[in-house]
Short mmCIF file of C-alpha atoms in Angstrom, two decimals:
data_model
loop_
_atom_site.label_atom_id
_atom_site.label_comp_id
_atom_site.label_asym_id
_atom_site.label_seq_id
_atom_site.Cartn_x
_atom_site.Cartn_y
_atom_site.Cartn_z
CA UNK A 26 0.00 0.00 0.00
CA UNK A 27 0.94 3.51 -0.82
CA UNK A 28 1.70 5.70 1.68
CA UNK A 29 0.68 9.42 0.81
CA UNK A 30 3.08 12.06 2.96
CA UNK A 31 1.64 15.51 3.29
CA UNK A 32 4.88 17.11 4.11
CA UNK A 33 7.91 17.61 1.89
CA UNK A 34 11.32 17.00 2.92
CA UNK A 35 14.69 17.73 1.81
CA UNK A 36 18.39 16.95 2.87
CA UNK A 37 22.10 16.97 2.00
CA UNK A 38 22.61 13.56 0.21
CA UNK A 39 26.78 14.48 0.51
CA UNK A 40 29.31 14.29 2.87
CA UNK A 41 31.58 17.47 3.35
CA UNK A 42 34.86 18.66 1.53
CA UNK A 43 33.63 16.90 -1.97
CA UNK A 44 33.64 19.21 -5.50
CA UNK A 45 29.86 18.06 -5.62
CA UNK A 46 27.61 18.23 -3.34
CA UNK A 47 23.56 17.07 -3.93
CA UNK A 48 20.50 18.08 -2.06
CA UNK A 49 17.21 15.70 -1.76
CA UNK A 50 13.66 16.41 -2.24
CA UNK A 51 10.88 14.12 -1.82
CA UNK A 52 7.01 14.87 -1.74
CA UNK A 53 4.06 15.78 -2.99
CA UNK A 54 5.68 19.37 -3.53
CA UNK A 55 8.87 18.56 -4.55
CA UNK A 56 9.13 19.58 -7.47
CA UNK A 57 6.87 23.04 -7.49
CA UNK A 58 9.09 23.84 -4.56
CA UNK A 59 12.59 23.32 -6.11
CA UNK A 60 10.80 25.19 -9.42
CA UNK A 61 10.56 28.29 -6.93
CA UNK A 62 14.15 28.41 -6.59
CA UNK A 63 15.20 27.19 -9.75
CA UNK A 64 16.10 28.89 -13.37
CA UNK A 65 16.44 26.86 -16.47
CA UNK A 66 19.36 27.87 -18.53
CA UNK A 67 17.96 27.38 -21.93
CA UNK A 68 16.60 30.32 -23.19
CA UNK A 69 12.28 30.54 -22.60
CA UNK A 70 12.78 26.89 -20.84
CA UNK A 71 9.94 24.89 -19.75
CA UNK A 72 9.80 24.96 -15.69
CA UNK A 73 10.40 21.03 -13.96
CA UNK A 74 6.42 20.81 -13.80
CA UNK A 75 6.07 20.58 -17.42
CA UNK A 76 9.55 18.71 -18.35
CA UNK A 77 9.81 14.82 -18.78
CA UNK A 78 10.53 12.57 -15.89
CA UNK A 79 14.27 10.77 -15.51
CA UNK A 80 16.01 14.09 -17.04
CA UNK A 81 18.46 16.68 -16.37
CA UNK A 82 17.84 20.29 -16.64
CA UNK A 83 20.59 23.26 -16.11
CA UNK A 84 20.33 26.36 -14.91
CA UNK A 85 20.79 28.25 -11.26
CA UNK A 86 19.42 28.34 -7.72
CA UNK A 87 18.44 32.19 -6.86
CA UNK A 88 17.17 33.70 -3.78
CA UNK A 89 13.76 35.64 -3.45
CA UNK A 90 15.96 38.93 -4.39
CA UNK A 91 17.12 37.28 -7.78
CA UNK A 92 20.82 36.76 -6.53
CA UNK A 93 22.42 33.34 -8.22
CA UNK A 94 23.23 31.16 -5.45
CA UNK A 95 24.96 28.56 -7.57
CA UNK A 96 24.51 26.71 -11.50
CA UNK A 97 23.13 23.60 -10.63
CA UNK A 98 21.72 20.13 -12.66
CA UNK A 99 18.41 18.95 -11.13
CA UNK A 100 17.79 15.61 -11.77
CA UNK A 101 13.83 14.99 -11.62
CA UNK A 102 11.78 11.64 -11.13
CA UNK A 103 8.15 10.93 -10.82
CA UNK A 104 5.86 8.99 -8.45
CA UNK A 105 5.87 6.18 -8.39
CA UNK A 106 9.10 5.63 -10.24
CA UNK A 107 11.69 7.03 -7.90
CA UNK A 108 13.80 5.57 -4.60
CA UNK A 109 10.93 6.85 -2.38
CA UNK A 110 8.04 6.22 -4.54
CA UNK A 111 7.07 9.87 -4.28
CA UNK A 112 7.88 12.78 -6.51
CA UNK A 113 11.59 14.11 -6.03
CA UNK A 114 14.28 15.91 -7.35
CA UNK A 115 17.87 15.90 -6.79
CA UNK A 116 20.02 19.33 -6.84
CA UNK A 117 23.48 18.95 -7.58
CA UNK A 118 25.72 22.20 -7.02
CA UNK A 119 29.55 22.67 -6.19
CA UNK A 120 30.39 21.28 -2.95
CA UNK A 121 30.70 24.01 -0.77
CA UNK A 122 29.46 23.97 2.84
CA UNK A 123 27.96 27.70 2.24
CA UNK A 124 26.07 27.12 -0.94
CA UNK A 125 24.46 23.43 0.19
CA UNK A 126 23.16 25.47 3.47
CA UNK A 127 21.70 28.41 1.77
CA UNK A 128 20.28 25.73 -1.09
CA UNK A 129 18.39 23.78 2.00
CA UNK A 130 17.41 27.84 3.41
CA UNK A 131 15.66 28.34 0.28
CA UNK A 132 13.51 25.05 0.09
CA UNK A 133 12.61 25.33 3.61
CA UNK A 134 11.35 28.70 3.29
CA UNK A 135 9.16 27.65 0.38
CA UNK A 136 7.57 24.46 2.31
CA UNK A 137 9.82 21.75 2.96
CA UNK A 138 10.72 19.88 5.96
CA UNK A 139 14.56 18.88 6.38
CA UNK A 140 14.76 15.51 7.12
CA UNK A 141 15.38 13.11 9.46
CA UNK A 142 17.55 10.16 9.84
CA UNK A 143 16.87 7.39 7.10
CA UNK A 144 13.47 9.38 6.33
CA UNK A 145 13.76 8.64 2.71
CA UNK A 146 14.26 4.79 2.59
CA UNK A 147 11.83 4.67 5.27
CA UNK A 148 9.76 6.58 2.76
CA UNK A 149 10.64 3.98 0.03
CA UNK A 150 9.61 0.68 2.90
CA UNK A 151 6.54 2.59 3.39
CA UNK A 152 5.36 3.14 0.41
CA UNK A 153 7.00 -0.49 -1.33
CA UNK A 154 9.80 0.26 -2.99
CA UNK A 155 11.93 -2.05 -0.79
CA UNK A 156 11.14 -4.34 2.28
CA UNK A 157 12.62 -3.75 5.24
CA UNK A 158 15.53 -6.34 5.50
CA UNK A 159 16.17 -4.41 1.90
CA UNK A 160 15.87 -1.01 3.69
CA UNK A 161 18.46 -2.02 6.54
CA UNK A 162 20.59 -3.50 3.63
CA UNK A 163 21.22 0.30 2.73
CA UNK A 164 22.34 1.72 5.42
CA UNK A 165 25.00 -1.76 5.69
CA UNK A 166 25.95 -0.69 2.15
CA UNK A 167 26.63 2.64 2.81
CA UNK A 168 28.75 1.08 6.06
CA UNK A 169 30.67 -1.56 4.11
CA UNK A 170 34.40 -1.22 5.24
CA UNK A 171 35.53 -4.60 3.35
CA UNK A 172 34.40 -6.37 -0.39
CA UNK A 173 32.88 -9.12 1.84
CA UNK A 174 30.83 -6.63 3.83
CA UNK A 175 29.84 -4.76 0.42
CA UNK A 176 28.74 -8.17 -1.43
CA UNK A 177 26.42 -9.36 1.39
CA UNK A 178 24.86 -5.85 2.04
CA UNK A 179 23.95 -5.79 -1.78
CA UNK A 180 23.15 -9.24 -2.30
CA UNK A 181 20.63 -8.04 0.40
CA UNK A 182 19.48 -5.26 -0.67
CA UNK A 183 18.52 -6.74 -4.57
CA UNK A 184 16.23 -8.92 -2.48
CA UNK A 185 18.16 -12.20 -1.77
CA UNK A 186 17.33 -12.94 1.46
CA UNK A 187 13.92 -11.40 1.18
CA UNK A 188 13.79 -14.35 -1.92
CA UNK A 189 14.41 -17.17 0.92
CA UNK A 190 11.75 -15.60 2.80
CA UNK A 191 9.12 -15.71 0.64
CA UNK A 192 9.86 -19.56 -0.25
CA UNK A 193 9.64 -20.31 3.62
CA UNK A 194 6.73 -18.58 3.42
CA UNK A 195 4.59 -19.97 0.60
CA UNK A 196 5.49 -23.38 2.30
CA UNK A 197 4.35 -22.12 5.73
CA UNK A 198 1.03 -21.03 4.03
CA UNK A 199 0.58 -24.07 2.64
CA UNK A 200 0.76 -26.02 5.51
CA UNK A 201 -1.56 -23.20 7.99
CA UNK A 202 -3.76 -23.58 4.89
CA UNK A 203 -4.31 -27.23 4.70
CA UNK A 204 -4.90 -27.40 8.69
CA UNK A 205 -7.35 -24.11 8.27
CA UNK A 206 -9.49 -25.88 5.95
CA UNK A 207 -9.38 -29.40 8.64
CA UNK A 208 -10.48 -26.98 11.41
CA UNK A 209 -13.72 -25.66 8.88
CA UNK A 210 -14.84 -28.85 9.16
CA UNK A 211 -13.95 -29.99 12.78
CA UNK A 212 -17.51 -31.44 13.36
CA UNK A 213 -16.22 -33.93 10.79
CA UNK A 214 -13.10 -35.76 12.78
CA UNK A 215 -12.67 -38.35 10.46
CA UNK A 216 -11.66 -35.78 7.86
CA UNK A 217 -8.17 -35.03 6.98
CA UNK A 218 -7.33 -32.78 4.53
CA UNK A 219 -3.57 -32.88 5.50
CA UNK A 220 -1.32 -35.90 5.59
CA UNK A 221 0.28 -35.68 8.31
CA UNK A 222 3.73 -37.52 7.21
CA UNK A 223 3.75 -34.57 4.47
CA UNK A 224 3.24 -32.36 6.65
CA UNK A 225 6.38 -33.20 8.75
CA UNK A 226 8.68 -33.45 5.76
CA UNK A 227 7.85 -29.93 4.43
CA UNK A 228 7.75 -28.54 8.25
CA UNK A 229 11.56 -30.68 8.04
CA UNK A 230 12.24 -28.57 5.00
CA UNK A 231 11.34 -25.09 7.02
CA UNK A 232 13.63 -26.13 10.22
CA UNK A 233 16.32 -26.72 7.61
CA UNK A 234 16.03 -23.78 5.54
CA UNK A 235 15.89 -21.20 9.01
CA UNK A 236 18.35 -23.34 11.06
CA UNK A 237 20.77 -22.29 8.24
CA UNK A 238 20.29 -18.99 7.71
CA UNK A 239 19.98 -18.68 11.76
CA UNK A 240 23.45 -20.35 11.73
CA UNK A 241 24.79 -18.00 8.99
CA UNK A 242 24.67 -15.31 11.41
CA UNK A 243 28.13 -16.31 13.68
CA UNK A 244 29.70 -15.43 10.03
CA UNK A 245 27.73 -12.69 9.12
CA UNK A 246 28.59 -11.25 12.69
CA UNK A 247 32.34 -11.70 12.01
CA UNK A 248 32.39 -10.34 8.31
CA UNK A 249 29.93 -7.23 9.28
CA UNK A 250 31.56 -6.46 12.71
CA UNK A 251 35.13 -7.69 12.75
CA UNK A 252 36.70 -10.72 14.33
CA UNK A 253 37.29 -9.71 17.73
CA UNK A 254 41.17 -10.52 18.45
CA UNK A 255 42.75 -9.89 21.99
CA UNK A 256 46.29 -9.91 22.90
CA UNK A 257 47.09 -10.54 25.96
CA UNK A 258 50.50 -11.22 28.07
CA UNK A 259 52.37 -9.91 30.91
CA UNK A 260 53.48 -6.39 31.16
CA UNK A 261 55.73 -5.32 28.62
CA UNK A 262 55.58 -8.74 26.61
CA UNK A 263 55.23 -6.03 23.71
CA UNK A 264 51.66 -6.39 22.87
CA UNK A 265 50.71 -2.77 22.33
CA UNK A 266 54.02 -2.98 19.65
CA UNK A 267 52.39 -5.66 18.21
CA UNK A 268 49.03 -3.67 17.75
CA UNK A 269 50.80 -0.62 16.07
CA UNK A 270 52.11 -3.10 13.94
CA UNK A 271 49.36 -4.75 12.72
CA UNK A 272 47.24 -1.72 12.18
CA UNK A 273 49.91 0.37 10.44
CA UNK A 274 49.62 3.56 12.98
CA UNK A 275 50.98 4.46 16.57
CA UNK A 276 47.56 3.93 18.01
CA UNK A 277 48.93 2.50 21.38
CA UNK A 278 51.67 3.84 23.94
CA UNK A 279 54.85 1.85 23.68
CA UNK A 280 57.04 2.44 26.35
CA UNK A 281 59.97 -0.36 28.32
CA UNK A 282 57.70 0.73 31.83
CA UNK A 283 55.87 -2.09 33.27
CA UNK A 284 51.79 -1.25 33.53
CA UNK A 285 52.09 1.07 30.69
CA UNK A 286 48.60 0.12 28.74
CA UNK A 287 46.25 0.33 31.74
CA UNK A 288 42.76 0.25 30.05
CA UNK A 289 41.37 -1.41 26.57
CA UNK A 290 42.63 -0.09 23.16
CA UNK A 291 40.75 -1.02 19.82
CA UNK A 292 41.12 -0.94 16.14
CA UNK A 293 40.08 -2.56 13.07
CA UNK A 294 41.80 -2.99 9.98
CA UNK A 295 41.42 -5.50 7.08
CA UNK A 296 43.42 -8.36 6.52
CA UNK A 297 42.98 -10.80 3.49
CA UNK A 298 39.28 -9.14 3.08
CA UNK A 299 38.43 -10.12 6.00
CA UNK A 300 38.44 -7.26 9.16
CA UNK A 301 39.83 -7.90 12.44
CA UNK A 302 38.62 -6.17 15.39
CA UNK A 303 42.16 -5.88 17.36
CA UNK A 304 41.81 -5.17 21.42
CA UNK A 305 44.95 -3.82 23.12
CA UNK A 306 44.99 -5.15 26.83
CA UNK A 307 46.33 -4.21 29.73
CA UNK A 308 49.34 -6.69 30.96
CA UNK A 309 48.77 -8.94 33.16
CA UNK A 310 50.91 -9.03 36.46
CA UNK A 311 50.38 -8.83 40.04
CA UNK A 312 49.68 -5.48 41.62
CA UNK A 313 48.78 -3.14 44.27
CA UNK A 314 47.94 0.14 41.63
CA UNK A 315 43.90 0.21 41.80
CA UNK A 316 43.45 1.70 38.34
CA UNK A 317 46.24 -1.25 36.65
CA UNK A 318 44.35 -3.58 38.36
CA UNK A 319 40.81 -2.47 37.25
CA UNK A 320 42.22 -3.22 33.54
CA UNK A 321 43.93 -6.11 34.08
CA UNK A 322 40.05 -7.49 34.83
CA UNK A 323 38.55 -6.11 31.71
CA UNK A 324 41.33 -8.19 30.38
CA UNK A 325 40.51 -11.01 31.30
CA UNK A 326 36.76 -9.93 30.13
CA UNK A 327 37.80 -9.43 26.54
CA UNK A 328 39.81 -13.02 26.27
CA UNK A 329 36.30 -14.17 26.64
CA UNK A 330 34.47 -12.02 24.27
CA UNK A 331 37.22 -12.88 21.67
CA UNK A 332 37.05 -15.63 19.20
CA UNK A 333 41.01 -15.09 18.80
CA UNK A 334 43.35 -14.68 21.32
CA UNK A 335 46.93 -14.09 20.85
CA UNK A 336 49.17 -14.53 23.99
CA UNK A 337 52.19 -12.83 23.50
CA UNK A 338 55.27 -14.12 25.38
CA UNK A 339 58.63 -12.33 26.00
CA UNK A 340 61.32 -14.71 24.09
CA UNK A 341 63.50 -12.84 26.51
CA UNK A 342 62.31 -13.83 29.78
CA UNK A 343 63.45 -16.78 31.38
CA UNK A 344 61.99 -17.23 34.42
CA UNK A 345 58.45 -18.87 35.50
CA UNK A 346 56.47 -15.78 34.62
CA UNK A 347 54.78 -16.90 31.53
CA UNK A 348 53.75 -20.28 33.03
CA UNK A 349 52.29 -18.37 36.00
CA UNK A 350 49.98 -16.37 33.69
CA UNK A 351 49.21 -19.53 31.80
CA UNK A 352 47.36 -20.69 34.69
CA UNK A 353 45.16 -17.62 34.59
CA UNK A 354 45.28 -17.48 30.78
CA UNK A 355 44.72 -20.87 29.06
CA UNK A 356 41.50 -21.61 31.01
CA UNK A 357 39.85 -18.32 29.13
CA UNK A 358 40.69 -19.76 25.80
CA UNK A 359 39.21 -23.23 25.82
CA UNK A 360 36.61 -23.14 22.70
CA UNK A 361 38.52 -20.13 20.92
CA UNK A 362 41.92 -19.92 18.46
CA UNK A 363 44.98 -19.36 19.91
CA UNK A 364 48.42 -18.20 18.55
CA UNK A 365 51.63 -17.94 20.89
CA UNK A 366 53.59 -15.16 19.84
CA UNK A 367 56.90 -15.20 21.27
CA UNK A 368 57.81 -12.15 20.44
CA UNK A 369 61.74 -10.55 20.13
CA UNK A 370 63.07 -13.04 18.46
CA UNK A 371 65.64 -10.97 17.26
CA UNK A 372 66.97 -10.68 20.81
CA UNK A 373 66.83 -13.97 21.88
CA UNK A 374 68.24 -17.28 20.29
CA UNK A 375 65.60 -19.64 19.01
CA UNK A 376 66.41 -22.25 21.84
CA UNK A 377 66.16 -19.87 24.77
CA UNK A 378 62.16 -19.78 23.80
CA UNK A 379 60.15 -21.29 26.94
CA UNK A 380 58.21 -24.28 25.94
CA UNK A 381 54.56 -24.35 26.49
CA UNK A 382 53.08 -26.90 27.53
CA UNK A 383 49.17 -28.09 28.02
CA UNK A 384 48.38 -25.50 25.20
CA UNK A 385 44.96 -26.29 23.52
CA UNK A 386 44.15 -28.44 20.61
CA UNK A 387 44.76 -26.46 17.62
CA UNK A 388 46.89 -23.51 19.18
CA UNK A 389 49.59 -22.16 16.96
CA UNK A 390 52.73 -20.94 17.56
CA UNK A 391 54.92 -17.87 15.97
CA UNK A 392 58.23 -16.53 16.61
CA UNK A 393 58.09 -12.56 15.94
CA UNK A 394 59.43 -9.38 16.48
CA UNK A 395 56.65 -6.65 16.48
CA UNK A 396 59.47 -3.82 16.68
CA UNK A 397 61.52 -4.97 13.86
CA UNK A 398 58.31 -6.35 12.01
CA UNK A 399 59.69 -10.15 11.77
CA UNK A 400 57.18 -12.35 11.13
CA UNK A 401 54.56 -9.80 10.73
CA UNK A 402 53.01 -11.14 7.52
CA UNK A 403 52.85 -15.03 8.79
CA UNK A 404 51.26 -13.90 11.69
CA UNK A 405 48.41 -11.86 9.83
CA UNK A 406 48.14 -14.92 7.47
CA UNK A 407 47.73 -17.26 10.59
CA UNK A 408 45.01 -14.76 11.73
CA UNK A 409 43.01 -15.35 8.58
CA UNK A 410 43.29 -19.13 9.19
CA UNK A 411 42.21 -18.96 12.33
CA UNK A 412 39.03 -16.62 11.08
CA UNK A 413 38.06 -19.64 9.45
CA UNK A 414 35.68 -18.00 7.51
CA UNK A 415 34.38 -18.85 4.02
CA UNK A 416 34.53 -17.17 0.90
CA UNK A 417 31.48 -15.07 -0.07
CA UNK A 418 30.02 -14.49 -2.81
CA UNK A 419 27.04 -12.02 -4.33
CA UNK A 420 24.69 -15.08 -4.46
CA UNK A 421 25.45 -16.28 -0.49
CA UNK A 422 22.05 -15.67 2.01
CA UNK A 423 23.95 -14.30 5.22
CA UNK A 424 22.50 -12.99 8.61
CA UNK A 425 24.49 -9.75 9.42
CA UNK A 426 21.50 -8.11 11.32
CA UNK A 427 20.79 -8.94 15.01
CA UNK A 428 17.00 -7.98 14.65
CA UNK A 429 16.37 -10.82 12.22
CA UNK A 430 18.96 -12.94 13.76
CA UNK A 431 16.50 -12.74 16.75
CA UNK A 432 13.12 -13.56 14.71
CA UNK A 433 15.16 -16.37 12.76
CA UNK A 434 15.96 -17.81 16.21
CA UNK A 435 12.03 -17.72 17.60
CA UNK A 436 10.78 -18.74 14.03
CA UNK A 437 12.97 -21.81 14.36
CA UNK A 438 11.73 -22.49 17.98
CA UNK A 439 8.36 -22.37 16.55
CA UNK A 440 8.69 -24.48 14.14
CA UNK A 441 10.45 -27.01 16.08
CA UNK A 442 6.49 -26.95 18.17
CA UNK A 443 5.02 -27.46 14.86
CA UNK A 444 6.85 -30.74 14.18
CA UNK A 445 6.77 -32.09 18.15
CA UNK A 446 3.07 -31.27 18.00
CA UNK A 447 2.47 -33.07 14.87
CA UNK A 448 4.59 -36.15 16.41
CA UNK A 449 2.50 -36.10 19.23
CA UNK A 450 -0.54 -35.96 17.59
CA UNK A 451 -1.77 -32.50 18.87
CA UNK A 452 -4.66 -31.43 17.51
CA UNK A 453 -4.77 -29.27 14.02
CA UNK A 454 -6.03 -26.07 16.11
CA UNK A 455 -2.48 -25.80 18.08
CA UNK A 456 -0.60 -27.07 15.53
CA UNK A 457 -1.91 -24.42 13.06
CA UNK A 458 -1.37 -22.02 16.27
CA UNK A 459 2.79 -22.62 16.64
CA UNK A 460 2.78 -21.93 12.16
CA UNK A 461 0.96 -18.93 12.51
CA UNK A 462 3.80 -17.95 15.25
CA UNK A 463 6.48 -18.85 12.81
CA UNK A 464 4.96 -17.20 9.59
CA UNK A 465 4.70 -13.92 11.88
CA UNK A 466 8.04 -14.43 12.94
CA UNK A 467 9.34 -14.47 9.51
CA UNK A 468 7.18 -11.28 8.53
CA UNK A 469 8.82 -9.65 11.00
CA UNK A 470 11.76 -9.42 8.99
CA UNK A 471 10.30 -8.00 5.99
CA UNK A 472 8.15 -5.73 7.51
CA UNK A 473 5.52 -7.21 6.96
CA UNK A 474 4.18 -7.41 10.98
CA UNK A 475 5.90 -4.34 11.78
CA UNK A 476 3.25 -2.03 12.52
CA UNK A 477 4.21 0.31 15.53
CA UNK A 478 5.56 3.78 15.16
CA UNK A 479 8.28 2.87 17.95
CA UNK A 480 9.79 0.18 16.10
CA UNK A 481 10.26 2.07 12.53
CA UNK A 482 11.85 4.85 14.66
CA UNK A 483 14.26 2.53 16.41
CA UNK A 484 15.46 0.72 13.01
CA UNK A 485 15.58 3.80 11.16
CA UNK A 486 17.34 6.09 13.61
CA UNK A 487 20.43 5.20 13.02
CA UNK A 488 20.99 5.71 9.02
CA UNK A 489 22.57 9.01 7.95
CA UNK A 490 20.93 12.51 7.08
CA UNK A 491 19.37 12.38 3.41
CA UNK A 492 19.46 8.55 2.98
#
């Protein structure tokens, strides 16, 4: 259904400091407004009203006293055929932060409304252009830092997981339909319009189908927010060195004193196409010093939020230290990759490197030298084995997004009832009760349950101005 907006709006579609910048306007005025500000170049021109949709037209913004503002193009689209579904226009000008403010001065002052966050996609969910797991595709598109990251939020946003939806869902009808037409004619028991081993096979299909995508999310996650990597050691073990190294900039103080790095440092960068999430901690010794102590705890913390750890070990240091903090270390790090780094190499002799024992299945070992950069590259290869993740392509259906994450996870529960009930032999009424839950479940993703004012705010709310 349509959705018919009274007000116009407008926004800066740019960011700052670029030679172009471009101002939006959607609405029902749109394009009478931008006509009051705007002079065709071509001699006796025909004003926007009267041009063809999906064309250009040059001329100037001017002020109510006839001064130019700026030459301008303004690009000009027509309900329905535009992002939002509504008339717009699109004003591009030179990029200066002066003339793109006085441009949005002029359309406010002849009607329109300056936007708010997202308030044109929401615009285009409302009125159909996109659904809404399309809609929060967008704004991942705009925030794609990687080529993984930029081929799932467009895969997403041309409708492929919204495709998997819909086939859940026209097998979910089916089912709800065949047990519907059972309970139209429940003064008839011995009639059953739905077999029931068919209906567990297709039901077997569904659980399938959402356990996967539910599953896809643990990737998704990683590829949309970073693999969370912690390195941990003793004090001045050299793991804030290590961090400047792998991120390419001084982000964290290096200095020879002991307690140095006292709270959490983070940074992402990209490795391989795939982004790490890198988390600075403070070292871990005993002490007296309240504030040292207070991060050596939120060490400890991040080890277990991490999915990587890397323990970083002075090749330098000979005596028990390092097998003291293994005690306190390797019991954080059962269930999660870990790489020894026994880090400056180049001042100690291969054979003076403590040996580790009881290290977990799987944990790999590295001699480096973070200062000197030894090593460097193996260790960020190592990192991208231990990511473990797959290779993505346009055509892959993965979860980034918590929200549907969430209704993936309940629609699965709910199906699960659907195929216990029909193995018990529940009758068709609850049966048809726990596919209902799962069909609105799924809906819930698309948009197509989401009918509170509160929720559009919250999803929307955190795209940019004039998207």
């Amino acid at each position: 259904m349509t959705i018919i907006n009274e007000d116009t709006i407008c926004a800066i579609a740019t960011g700052r400091g670029g030679a172009i910048g471009i101002v939006r306007v959607s609405g029902p005025e749109a394009v009478s407004i931008t006509d009051n500000i705007f002079t065709p170049a071509d001699k006796g021109g025909a004003p926007l009203a009267e041009r063809q949709p999906y064309t250009l037209a040059f001329g100037r913004i001017t002020d109510d006293g006839g001064e130019t503002v700026d030459d301008v193009l303004v690009s000009l689209f027509r309900a329905p055929h535009s992002y939002t579904g509504e008339d717009s226009t699109e004003i591009s000008c030179h990029g200066s932060a002066y003339i793109l403010q006085r441009v949005m001065q002029l359309l406010i002052a002849h009607g329109c409304r300056a936007a708010g966050p997202g308030e044109f996609t929401r615009r285009a969910f409302l009125n159909g252009k996109m659904d809404l797991s399309q809609a929060e595709a967008v704004a991942d598109l705009i925030a794609s830092t990687s080529a993984a990251t930029h081929r799932l939020a467009v895969n997403q946003m041309r409708g492929g997981f919204s495709r998997e939806l819909a086939l859940l869902r026209d097998k979910l009808l089916r089912l709800t339909s065949l047990l519907e037409l059972e309970l139209d004619f429940s003064d008839h028991e011995e009639l059953e319009f739905a077999d029931r081993t068919e209906l567990d096979t297709t039901a077997a299909q569904v659980e399938t189908a959402i356990s996967r995508l539910a599953s896809s999310f643990s990737v998704g996650n990683a590829i949309k927010n970073g693999v969370p990597v912690a390195i941990v050691g003793e004090t001045n073990a050299g793991k804030s060195t290590l961090l400047n190294a792998l991120v390419g900039e001084e982000r964290a103080i290096v200095s020879d004193i002991h307690g140095t790095t006292r709270d959490v440092i983070e940074d992402t960068t990209d490795i391989g196409g795939v982004t790490f999430r890198f988390i600075d901690t403070a070292g871990i010794r005993d002490t007296d010093d309240t504030i040292e102590r207070l991060g050596i705890d939120r060490t400890f913390k991040k080890i277990s939020q991490a999915d990587i750890v890397i323990w970083m070990l002075d090749a330098t240091d000979t005596t028990t230290r390092s097998a003291q903090a293994a005690g306190k270390i390797l019991p954080l790090c059962q269930g999660k990759q870990l790489i020894v780094a026994h880090n400056k190499a180049d001042l100690a002799p291969q054979a003076s490197m403590p040996a580790m024992p009881n290290l977990p299945q799987g944990a790999r070992s590295i001699s480096i030298s973070a200062k000197q950069g030894t090593n460097i590259d193996r260790l960020r290869q190592m990192l991208v084995e231990a990511a473990g993740l797959p290779e993505i392509s346009s055509a892959d259906v993965v979860v980034t997004n918590v929200r549907h994450y969430e209704a993936l996870a309940l629609a699965l529960d709910a199906i699960r009832r659907v195929r216990q009930g029909l193995a018990d032999g529940l009758p068709s009424d609850l049966v048809a009760q726990d596919l209902r839950d799962c069909l609105h479940r799924l809906a819930e993703i698309v948009g197509g349950e989401i009918t509170t004012e509160e929720t559009l705010q919250n999803i929307f709310k955190h795209f940019c101005i004039g998207k």
